[in-house]
Tab-separated table of C-alpha atoms in Angstrom:
chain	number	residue	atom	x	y	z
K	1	UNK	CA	-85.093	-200.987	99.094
K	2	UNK	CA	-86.117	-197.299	99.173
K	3	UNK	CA	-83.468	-196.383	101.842
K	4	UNK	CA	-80.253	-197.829	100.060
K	5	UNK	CA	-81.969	-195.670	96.865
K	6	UNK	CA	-82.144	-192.772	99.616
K	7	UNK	CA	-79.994	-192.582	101.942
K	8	UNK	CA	-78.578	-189.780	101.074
K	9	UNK	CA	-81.844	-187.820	102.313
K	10	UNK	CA	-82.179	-190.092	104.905
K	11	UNK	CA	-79.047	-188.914	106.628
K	12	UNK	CA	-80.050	-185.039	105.442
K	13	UNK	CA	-83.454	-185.506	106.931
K	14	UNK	CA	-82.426	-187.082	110.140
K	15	UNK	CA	-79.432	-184.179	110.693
K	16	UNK	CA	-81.851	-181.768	110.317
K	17	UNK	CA	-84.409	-182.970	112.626
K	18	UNK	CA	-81.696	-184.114	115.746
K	19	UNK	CA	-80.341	-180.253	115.314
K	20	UNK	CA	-84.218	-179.151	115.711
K	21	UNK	CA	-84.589	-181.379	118.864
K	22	UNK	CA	-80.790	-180.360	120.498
K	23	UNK	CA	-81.639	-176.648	120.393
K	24	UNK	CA	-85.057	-177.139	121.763
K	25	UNK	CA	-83.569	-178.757	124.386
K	26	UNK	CA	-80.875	-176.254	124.477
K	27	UNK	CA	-84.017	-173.044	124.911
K	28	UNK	CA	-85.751	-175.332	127.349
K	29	UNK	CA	-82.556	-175.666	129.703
K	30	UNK	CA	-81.833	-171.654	128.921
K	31	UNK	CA	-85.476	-171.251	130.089
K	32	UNK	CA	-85.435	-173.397	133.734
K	33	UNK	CA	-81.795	-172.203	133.946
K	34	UNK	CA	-80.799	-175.928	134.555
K	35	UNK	CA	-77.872	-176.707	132.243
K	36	UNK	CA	-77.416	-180.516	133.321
K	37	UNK	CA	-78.095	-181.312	129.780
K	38	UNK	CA	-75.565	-179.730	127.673
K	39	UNK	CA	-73.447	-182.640	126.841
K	40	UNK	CA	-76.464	-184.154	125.455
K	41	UNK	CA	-77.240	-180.774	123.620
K	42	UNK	CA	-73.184	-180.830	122.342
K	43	UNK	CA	-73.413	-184.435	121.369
K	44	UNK	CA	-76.708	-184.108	119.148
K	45	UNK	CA	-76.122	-180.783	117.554
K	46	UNK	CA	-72.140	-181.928	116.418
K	47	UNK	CA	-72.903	-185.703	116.270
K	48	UNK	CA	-76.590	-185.175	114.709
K	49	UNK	CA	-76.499	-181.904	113.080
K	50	UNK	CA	-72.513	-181.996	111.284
K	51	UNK	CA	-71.863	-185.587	111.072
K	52	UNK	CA	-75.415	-186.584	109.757
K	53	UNK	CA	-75.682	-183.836	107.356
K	54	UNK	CA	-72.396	-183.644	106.123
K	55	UNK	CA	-72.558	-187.381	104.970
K	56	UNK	CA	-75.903	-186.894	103.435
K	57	UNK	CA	-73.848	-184.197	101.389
K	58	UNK	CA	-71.036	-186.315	100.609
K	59	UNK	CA	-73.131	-189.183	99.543
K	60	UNK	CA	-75.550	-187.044	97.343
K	61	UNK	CA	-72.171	-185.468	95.822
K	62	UNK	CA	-70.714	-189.143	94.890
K	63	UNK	CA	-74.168	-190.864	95.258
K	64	UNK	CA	-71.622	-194.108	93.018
K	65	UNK	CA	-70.518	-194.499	97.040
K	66	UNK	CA	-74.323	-194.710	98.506
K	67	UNK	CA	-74.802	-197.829	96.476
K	68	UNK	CA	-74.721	-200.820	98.882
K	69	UNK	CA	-75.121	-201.719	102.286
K	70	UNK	CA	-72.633	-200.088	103.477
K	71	UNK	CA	-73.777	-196.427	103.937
K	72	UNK	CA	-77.159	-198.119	105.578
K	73	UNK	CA	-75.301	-199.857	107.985
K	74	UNK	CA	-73.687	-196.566	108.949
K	75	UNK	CA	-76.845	-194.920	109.144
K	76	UNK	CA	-78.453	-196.942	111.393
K	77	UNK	CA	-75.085	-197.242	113.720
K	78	UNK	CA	-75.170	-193.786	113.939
K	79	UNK	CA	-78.438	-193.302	114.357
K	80	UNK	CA	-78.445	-195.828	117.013
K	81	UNK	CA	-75.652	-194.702	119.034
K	82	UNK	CA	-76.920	-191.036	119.246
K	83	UNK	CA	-79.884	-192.042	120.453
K	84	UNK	CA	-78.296	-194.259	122.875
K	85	UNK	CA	-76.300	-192.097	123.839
K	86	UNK	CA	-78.182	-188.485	124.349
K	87	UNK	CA	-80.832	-190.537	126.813
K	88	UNK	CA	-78.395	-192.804	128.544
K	89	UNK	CA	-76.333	-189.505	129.179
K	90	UNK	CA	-79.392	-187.332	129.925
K	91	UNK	CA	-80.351	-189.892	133.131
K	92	UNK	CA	-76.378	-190.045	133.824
K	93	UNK	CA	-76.059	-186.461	134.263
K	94	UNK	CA	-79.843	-185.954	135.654
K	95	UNK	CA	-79.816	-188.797	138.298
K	96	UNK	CA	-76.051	-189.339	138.913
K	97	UNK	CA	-77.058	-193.025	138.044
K	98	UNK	CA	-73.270	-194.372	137.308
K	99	UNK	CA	-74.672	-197.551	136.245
K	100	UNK	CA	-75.719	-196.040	133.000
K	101	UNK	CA	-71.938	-194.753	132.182
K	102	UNK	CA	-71.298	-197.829	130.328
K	103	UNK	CA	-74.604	-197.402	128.336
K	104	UNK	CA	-73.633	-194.273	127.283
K	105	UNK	CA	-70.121	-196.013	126.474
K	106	UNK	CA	-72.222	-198.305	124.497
K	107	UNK	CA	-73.333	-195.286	122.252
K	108	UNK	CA	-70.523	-193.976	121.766
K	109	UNK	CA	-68.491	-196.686	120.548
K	110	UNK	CA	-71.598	-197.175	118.104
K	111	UNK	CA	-70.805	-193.488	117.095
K	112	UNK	CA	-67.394	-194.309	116.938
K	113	UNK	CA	-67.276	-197.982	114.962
K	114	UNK	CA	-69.780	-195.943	111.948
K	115	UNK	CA	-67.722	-193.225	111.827
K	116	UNK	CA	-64.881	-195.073	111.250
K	117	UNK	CA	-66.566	-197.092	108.400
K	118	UNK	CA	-67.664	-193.996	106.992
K	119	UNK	CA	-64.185	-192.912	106.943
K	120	UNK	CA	-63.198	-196.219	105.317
K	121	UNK	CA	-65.797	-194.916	102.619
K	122	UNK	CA	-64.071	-191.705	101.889
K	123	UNK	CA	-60.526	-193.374	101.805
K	124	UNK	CA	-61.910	-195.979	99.210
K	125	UNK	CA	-63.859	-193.814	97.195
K	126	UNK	CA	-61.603	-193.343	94.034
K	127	UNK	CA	-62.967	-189.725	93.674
K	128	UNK	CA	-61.959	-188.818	97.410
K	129	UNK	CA	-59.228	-191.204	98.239
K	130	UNK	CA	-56.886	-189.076	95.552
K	131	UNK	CA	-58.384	-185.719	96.477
């Protein structure tokens, strides 16, 4: 439907607006001096802010390897892990709760598994596989 057409902006929109929330968060722990949160800051600024737009830019620059499923399925595995994994980390590091290292695990290997079929998109893309 409108996201396969779109998702392109979809992964634009959504880089931009994780980068807005990390550096919030990153003035908010500058201003109570408590920097417990940084890896969560790291992980949404790099994860959110490069991954998310650079693949909006690659697909709007061979928008022939948006078409599908595939790049949706990405979207929402990344989309999914970050989440996943900036609020299971943010209780990890807050409350020192252990339990929720494998939920943050959980995020990341979401993270990981659509990065990795994004990469299979470059690699099979005839226009980037050669480049």
């Amino acid at each position: 439907g409108e996201m396969m057409r779109n998702v392109s902006a979809w992964f634009l929109r959504t880089g931009v607006t994780v980068v807005v929330i990390g550096m919030a968060l990153g003035l908010f722990m500058a201003m109570t001096e408590d920097h417990r949160l940084m890896p969560v800051h790291a992980h949404m600024n790099v994860i959110g802010w490069l991954s998310l737009f650079a693949i909006g830019l690659y697909y709007r620059a061979f928008p022939g390897a948006a078409r599908g499923s595939l790049p949706v399925v990405q979207y929402w595995l990344l989309l999914i892990g970050i989440v996943v994994m900036g609020i299971s980390l943010a209780f990890l590091v807050t409350t020192g709760g252990a339990a929720l290292g494998p939920i943050a695990g959980l995020g990341g290997l979401l993270l990981l598994i659509g990065m990795i079929l994004f990469a299979w998109t470059v690699y099979s893309n005839r226009q980037t596989a050669t480049a």
